[in-house]
mmCIF file of C-alpha atoms and ligand atoms in Angstrom:
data_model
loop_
_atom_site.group_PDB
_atom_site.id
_atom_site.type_symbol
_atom_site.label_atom_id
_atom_site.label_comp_id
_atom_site.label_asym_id
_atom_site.label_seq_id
_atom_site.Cartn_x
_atom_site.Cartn_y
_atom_site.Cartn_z
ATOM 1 C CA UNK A 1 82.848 202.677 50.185
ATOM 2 C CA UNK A 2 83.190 199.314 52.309
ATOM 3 C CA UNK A 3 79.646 198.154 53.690
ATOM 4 C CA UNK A 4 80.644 198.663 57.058
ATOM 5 C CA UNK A 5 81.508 202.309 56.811
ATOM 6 C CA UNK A 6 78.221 203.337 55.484
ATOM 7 C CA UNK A 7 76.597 201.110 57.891
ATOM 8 C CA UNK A 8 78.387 203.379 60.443
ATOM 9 C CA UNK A 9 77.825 206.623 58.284
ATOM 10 C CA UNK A 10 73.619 205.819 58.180
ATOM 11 C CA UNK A 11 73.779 205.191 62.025
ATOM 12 C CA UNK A 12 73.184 208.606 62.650
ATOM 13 C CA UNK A 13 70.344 208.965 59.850
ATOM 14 C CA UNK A 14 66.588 208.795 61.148
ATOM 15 C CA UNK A 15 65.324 205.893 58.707
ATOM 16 C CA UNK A 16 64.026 207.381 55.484
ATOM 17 C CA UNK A 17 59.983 207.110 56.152
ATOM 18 C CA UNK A 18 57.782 205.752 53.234
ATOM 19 C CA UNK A 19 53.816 205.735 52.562
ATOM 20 C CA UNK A 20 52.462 203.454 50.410
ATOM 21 C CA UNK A 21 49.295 203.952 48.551
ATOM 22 C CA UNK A 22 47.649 200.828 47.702
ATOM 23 C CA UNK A 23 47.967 197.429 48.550
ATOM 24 C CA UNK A 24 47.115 194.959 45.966
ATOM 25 C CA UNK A 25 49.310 192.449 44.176
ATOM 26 C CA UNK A 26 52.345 194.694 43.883
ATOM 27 C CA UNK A 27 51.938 197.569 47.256
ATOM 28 C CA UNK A 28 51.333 193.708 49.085
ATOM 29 C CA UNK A 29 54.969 192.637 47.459
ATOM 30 C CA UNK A 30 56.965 196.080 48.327
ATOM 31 C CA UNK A 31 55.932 196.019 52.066
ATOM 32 C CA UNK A 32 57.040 192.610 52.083
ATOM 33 C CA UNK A 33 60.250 193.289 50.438
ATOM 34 C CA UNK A 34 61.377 196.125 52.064
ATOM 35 C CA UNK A 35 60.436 194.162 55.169
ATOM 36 C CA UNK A 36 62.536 191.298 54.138
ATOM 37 C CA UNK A 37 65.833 193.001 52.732
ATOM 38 C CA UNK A 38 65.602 195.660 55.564
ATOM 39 C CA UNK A 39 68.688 194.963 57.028
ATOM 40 C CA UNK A 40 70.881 193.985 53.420
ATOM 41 C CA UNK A 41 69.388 197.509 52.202
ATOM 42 C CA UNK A 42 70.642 199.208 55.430
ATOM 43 C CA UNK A 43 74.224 197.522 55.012
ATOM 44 C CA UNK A 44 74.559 197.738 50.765
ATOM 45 C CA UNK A 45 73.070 201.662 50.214
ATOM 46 C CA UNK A 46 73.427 202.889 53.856
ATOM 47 C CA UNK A 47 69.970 203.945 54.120
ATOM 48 C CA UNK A 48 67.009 202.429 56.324
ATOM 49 C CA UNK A 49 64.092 202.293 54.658
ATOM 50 C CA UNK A 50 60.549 202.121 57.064
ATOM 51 C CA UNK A 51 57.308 201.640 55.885
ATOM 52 C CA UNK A 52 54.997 203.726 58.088
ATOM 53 C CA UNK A 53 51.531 204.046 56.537
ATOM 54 C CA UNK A 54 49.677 201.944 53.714
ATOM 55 C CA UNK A 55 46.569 202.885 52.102
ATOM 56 C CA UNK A 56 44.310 200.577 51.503
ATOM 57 C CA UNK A 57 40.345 200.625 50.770
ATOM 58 C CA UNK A 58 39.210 197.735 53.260
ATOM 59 C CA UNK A 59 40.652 197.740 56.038
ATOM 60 C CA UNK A 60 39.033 194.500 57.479
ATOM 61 C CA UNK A 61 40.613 192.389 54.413
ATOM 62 C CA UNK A 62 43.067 189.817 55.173
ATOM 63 C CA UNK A 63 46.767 191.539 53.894
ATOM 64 C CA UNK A 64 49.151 188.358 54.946
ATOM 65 C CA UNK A 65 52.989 189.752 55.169
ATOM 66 C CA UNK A 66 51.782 193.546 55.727
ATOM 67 C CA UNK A 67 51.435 194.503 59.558
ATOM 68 C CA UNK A 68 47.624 195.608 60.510
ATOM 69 C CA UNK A 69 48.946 198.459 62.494
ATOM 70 C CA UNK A 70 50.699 200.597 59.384
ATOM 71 C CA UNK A 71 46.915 200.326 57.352
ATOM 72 C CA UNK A 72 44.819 203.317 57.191
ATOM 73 C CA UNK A 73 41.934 204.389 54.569
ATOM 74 C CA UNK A 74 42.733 207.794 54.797
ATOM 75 C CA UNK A 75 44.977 209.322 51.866
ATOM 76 C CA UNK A 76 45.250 212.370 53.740
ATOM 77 C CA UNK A 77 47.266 210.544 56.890
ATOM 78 C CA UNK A 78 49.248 208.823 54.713
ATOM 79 C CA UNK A 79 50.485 211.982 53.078
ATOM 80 C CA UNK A 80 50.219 214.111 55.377
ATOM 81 C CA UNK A 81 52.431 212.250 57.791
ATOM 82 C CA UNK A 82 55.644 213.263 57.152
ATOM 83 C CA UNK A 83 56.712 210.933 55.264
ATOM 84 C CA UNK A 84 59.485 211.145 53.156
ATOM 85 C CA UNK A 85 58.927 209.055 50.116
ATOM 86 C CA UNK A 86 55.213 208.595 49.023
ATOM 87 C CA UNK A 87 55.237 204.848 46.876
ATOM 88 C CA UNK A 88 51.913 205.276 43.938
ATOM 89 C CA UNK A 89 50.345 201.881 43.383
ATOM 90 C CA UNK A 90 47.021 202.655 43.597
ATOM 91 C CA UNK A 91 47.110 202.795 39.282
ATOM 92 C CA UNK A 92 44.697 204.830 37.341
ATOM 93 C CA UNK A 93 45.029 208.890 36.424
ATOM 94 C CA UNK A 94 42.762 210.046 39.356
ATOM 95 C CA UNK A 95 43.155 210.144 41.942
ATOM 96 C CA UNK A 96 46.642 208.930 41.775
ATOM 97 C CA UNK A 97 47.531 212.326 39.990
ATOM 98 C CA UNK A 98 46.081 214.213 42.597
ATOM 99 C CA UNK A 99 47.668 212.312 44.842
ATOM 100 C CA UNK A 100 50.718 212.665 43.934
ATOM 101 C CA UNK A 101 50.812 216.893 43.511
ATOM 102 C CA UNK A 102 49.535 216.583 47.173
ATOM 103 C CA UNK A 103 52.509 214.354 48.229
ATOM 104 C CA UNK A 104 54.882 217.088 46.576
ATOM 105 C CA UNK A 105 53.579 219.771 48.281
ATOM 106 C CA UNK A 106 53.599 217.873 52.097
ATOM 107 C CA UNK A 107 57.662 217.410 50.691
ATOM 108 C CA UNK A 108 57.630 213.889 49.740
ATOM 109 C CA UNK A 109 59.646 212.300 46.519
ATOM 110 C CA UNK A 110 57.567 210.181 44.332
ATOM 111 C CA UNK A 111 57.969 206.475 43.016
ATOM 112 C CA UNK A 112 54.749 204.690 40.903
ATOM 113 C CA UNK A 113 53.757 201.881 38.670
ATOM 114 C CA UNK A 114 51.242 204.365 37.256
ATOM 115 C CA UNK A 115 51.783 203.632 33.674
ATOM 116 C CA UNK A 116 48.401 205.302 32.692
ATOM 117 C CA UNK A 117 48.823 208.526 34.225
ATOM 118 C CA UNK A 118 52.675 208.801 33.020
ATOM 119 C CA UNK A 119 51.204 208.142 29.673
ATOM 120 C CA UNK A 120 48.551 210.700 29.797
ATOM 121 C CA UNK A 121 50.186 213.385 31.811
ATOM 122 C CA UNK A 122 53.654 212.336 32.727
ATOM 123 C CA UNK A 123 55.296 215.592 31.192
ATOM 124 C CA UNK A 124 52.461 218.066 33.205
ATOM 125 C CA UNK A 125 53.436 215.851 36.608
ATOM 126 C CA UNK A 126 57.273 215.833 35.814
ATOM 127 C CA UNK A 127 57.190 219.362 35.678
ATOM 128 C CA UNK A 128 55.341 219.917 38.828
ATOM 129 C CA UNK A 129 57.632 217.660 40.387
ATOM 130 C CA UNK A 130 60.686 219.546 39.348
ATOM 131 C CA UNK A 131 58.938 223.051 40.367
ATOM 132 C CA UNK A 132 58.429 221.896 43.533
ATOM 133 C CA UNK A 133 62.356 220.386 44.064
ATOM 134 C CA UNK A 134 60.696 216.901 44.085
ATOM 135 C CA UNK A 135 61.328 213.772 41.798
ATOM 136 C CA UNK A 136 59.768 211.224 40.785
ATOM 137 C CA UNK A 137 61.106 207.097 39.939
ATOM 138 C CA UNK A 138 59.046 205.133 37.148
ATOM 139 C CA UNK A 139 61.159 202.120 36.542
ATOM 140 C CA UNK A 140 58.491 199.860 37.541
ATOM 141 C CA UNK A 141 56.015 201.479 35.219
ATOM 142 C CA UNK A 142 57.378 199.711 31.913
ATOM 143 C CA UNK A 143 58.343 196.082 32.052
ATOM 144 C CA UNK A 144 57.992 194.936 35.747
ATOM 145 C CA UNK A 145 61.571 193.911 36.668
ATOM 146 C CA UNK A 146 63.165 194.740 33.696
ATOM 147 C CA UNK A 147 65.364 197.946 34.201
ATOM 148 C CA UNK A 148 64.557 199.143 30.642
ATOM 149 C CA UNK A 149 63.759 202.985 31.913
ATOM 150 C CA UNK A 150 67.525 202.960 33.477
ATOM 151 C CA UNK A 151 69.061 201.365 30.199
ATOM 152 C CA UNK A 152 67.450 204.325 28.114
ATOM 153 C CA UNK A 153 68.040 207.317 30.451
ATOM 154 C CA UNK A 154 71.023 206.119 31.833
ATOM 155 C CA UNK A 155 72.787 203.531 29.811
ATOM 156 C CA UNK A 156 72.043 204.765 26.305
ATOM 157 C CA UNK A 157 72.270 208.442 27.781
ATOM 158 C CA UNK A 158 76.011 209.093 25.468
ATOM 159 C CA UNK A 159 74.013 206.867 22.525
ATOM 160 C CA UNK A 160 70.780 208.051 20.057
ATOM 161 C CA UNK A 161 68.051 205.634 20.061
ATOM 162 C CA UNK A 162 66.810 204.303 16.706
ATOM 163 C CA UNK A 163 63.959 202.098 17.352
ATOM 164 C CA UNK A 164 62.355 199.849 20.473
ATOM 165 C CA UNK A 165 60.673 196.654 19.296
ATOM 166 C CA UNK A 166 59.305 194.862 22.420
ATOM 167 C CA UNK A 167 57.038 192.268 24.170
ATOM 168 C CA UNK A 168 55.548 194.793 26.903
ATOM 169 C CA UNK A 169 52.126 193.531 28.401
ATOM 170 C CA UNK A 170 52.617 190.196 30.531
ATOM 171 C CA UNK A 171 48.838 189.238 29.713
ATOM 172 C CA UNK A 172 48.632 189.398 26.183
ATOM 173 C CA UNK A 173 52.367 187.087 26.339
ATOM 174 C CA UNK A 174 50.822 184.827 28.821
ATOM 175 C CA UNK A 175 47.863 183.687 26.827
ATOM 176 C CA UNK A 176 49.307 183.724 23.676
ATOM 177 C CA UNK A 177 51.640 181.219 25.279
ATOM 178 C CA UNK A 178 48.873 178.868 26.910
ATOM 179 C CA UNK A 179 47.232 179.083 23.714
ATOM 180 C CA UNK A 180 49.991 177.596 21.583
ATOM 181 C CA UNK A 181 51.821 175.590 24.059
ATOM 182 C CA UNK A 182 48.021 173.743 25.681
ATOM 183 C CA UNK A 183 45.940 174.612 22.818
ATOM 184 C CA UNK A 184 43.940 176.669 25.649
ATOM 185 C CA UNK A 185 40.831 178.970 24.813
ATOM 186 C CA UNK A 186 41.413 182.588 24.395
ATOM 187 C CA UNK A 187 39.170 183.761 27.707
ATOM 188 C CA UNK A 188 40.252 180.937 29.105
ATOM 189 C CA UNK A 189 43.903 181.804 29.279
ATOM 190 C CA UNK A 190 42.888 185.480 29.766
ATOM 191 C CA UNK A 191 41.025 184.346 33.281
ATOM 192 C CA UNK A 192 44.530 182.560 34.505
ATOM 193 C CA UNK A 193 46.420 185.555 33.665
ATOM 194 C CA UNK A 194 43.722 187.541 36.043
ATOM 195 C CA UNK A 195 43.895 184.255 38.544
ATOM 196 C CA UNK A 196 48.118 185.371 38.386
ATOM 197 C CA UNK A 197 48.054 188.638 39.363
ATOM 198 C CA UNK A 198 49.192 189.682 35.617
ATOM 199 C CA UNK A 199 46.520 191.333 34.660
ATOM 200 C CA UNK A 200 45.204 194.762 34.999
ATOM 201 C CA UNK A 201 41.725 195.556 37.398
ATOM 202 C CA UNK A 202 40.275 195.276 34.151
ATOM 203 C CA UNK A 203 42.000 192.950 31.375
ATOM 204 C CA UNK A 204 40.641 194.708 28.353
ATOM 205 C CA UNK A 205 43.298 196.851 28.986
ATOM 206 C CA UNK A 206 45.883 194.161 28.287
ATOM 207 C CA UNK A 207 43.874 192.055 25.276
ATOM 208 C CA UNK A 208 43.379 195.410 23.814
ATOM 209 C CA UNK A 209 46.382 196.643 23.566
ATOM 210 C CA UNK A 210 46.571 199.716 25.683
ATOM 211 C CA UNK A 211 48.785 199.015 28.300
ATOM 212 C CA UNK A 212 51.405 198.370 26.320
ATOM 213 C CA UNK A 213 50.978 201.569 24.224
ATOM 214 C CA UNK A 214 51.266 203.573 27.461
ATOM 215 C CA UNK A 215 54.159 201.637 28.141
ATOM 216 C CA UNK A 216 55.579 202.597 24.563
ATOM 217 C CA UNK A 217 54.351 206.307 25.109
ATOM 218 C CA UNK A 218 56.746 205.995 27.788
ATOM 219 C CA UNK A 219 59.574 204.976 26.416
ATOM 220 C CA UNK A 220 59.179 206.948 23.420
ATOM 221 C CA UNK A 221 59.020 210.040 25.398
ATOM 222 C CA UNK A 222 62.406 209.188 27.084
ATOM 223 C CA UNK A 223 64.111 208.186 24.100
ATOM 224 C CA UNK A 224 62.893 209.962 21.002
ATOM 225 C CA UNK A 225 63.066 213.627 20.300
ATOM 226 C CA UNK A 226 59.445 213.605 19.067
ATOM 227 C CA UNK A 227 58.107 217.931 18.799
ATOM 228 C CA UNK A 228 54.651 217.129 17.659
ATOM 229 C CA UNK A 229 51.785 215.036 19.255
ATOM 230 C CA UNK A 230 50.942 213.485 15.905
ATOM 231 C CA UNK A 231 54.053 212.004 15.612
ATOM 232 C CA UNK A 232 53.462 210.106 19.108
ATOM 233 C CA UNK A 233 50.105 208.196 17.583
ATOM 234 C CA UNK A 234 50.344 204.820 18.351
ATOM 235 C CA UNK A 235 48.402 202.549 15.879
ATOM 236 C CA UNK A 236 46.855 200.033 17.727
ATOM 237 C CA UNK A 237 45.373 196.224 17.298
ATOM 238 C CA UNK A 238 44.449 194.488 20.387
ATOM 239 C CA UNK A 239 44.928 190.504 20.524
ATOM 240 C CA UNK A 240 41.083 189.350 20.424
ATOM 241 C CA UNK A 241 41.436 188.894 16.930
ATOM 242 C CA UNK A 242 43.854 186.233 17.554
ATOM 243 C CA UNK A 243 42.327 182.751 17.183
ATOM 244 C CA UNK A 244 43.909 179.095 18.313
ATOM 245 C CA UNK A 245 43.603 178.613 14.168
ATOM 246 C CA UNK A 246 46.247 181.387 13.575
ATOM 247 C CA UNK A 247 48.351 180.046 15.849
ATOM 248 C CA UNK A 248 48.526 176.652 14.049
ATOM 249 C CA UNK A 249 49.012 178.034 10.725
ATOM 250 C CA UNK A 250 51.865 180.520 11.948
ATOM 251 C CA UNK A 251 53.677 178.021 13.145
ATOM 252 C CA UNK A 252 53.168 175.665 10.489
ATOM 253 C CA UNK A 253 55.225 178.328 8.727
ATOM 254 C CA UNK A 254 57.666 177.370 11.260
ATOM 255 C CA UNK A 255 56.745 180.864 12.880
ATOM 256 C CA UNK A 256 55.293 181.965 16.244
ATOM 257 C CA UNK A 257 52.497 184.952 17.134
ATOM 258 C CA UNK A 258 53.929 187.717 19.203
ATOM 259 C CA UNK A 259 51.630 191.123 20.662
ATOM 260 C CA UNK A 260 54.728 193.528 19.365
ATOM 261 C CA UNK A 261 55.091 197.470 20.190
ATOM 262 C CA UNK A 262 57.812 199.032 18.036
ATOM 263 C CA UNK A 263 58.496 202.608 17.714
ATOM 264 C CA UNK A 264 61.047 203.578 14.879
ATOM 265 C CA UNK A 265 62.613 207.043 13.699
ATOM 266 C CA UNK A 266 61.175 207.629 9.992
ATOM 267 C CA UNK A 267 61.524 210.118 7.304
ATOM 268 C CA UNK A 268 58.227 211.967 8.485
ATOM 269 C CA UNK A 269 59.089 211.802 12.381
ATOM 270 C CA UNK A 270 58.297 208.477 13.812
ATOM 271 C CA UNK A 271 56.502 205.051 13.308
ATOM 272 C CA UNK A 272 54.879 203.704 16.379
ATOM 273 C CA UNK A 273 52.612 200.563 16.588
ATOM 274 C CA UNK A 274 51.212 198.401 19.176
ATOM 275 C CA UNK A 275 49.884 195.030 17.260
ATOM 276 C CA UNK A 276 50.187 191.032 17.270
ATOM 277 C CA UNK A 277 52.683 189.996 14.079
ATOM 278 C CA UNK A 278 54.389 186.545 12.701
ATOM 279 C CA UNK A 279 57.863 186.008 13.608
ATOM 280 C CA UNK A 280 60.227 183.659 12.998
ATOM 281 C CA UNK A 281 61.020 181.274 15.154
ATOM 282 C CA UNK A 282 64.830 182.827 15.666
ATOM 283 C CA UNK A 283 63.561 186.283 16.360
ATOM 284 C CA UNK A 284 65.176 187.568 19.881
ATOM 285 C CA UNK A 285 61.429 188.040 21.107
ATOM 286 C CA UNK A 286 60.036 184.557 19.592
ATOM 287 C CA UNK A 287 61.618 183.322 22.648
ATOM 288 C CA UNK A 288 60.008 185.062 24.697
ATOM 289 C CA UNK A 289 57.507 182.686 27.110
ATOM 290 C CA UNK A 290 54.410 183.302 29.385
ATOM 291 C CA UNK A 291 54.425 186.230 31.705
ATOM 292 C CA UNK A 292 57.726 187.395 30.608
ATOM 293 C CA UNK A 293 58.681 190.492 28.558
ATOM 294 C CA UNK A 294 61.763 191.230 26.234
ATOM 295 C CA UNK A 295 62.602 194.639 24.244
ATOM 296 C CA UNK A 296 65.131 195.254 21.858
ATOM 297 C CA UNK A 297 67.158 198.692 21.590
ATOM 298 C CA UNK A 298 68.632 199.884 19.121
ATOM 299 C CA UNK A 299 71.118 202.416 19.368
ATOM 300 C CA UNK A 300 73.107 204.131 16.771
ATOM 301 C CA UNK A 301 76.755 203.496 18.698
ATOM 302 C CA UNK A 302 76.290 200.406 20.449
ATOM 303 C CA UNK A 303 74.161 198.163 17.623
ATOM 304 C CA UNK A 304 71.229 196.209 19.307
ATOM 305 C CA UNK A 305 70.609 195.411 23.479
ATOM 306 C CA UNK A 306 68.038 192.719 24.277
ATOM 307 C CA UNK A 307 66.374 192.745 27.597
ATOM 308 C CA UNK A 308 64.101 190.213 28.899
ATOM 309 C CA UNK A 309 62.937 189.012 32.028
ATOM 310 C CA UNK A 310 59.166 189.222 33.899
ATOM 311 C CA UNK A 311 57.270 191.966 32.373
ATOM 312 C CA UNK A 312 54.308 191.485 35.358
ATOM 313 C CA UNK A 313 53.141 190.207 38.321
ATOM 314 C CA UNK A 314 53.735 190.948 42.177
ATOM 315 C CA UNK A 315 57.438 190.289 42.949
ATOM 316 C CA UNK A 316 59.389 191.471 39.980
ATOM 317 C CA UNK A 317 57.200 194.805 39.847
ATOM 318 C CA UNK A 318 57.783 195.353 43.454
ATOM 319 C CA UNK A 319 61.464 194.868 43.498
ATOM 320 C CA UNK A 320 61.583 197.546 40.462
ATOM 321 C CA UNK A 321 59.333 199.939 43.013
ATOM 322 C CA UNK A 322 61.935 199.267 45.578
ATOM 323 C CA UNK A 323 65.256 199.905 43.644
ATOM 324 C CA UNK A 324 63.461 203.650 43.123
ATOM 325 C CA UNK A 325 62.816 203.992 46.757
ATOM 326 C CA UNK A 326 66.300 202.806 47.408
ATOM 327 C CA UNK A 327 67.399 205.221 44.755
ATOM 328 C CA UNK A 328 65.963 208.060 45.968
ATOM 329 C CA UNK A 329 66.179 207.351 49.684
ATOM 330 C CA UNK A 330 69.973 207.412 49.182
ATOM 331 C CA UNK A 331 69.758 211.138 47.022
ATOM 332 C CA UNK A 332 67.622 212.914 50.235
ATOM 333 C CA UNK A 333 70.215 211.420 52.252
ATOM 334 C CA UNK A 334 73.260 212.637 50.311
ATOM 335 C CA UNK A 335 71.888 215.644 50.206
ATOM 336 C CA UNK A 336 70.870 216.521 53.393
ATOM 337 C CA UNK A 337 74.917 215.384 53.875
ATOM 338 C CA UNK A 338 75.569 218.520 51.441
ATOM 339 C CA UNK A 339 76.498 215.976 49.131
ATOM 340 C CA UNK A 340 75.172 216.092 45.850
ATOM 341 C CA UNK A 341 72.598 213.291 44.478
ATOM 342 C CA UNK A 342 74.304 210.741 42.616
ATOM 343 C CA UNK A 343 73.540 210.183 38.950
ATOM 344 C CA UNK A 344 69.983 208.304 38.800
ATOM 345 C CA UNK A 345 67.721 206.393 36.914
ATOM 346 C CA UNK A 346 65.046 208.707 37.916
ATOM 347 C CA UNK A 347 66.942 212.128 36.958
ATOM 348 C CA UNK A 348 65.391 213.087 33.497
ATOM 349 C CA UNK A 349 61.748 212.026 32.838
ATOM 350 C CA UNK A 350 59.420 211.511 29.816
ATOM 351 C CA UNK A 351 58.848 214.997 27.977
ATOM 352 C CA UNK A 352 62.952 215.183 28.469
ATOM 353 C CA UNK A 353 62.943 217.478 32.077
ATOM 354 C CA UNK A 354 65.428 217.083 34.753
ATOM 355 C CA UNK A 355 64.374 216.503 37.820
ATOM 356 C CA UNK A 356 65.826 216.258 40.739
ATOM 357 C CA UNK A 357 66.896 219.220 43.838
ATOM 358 C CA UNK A 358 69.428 221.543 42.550
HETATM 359 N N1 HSE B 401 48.929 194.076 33.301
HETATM 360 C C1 HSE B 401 50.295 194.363 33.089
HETATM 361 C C2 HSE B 401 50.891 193.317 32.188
HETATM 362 C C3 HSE B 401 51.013 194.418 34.409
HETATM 363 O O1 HSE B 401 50.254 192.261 32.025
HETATM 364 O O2 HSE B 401 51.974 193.506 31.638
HETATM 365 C C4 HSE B 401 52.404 194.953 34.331
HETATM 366 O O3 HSE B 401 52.433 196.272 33.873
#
């Protein structure tokens, strides 16, 4: 359809009313976004997207880009408003999770970041969702602006996934980076990462290793056909143990360190591991610099797809969180038209349930 006929075909649509809850590094980059590309958004996907309420816990702190009027400290107005697509960035399983059941019962769609709760309850809340005719976009939970949930649910959909080996925590990439490219100090690096707006509220969750196994638990869960919880253990080692001196000796090996997740279809089930390893210096994900992540699928038809691009930080996260919105903003609309929702990114979830209104 030419621009200008949905333009014309949205002029009679009331704009499509989003709450956002939470307003740090990446809520601060969506209002600003959808601010900014108001009018391309309204012209490209015929739907007009308005940010009426944001959450926020201080309301006397200085937000630049995000409109004092639209800030409240209630959870309650923001949900209870009305509005039509309720945006999750407030991270963390509660109350985000109880957030979010209460934003499906006022009517409201979902999108979140919320890697941890996804990780920890992602099949209870997908099938809450679906009971209650609601759905529910993720894409910015794994990888930032990398659209690796799409490429599995969507573009491998008519493929069988054999293994994901990936880069998938900003932090951990960032300082392993300062630390071989300026010999910097481990907490060193670690406190620019924070200083970036990489890094998780609090950064052991990134050195350690467990954000990016709830990012693998993730994509596991939409790619594998895993029946018992023991074959989704993820065996973990953090990055502390990773020293300037190993550095130096890896790549006097002519190899480089990389903080790896890999998940890979075995004899017993699966093999999944979150851990730094050697690689050599031509491996896809040696390449792979500073904030940036990079994941390689494998898939039985189509051989191996490498994505990489920024794995964190405000901008890149916030344009994933916005593609959802955009996503799902056009789906109410098409089907309050009696149309039905297009194919989406956010149409089958982790635990393998389809969402979406009938
Ligand atoms: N702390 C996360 C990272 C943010 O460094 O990758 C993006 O999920």
């Amino acid at each position: 359809m030419a621009r200008a006929d949905l333009r014309s075909l949205s002029s009679s649509a009331r704009p499509v009313r989003i709450g956002v809850l939470g307003c740090g590094s990446v809520g601060r980059g969506f209002v600003q976004l959808a601010s900014a590309h108001r009018e391309r958004i309204l012209a490209r996907s015929g739907v007009e997207l308005d940010v009426s309420h944001v959450l926020v816990r201080d309301l006397t702190k200085d937000r630049p880009g995000v409109d004092r009027r639209l800030l409240t400290d209630d959870a309650d107005e923001v949900i209870q408003s009305g509005c039509d697509i309720v945006v999750e960035l407030i991270g963390g399983i509660e109350p985000a999770g109880e957030l979010i059941r209460s934003s499906f019962e006022y009517g409201a769609d979902v999108v979140t970041a919320n890697k941890a709760l996804l990780a920890a309850a992602g099949r209870t809340l997908f099938r809450e969702a679906a009971a209650s005719g609601r759905r529910i976009g993720f894409e910015a939970s794994v990888c930032g602006g990398i659209p690796i949930v799409g490429a599995i649910t969507r573009g491998l959909a008519g493929d069988s996934l054999e293994s994901i080996q990936g880069i998938l925590n900003g932090t951990c990439n960032y300082v392993l980076t300062r630390m071989e490219e300026e010999w910097m100090e481990f907490d060193d690096a670690v406190r620019l990462a924070q200083d970036n707006g990489f890094a998780e509220a609090d950064p052991a969750l990134d050195i350690d290793g467990h954000d990016a196994a709830q990012k693998l638990a993730i994509l596991v869960e939409l790619g594998f056909d895993l029946e018992s919880d023991s074959e989704r253990t993820i065996a973990l080692t953090g990055l502390r143990e990773v020293g300037i001196s190993d550095i130096a000796q890896a790549r006097a090996r002519g190899r480089v360190i990389r903080h790896v997740a890999t998940a890979r279809h075995t004899a017993d089930g699966a093999e999944l591991r979150v851990a730094p390893i050697e690689l050599p210096r031509t491996h896809r994900l040696a390449g792979v610099r500073d904030e940036n992540n990079g994941v390689v699928l494998r898939g039985d038809a189509v051989g191996d797809l490498f994505f990489s691009g920024k794995g964190a930080g405000s901008m890149p996260t916030a344009a994933a969180v916005l593609a959802d919105v955009i996503e799902i903003a056009q789906s109410r609309r098409g089907a309050l038209e009696g149309r039905r929702p297009a194919a989406s990114r956010t149409a089958s979830s982790p635990g393998g349930l389809v969402l979406g209104r009938a």
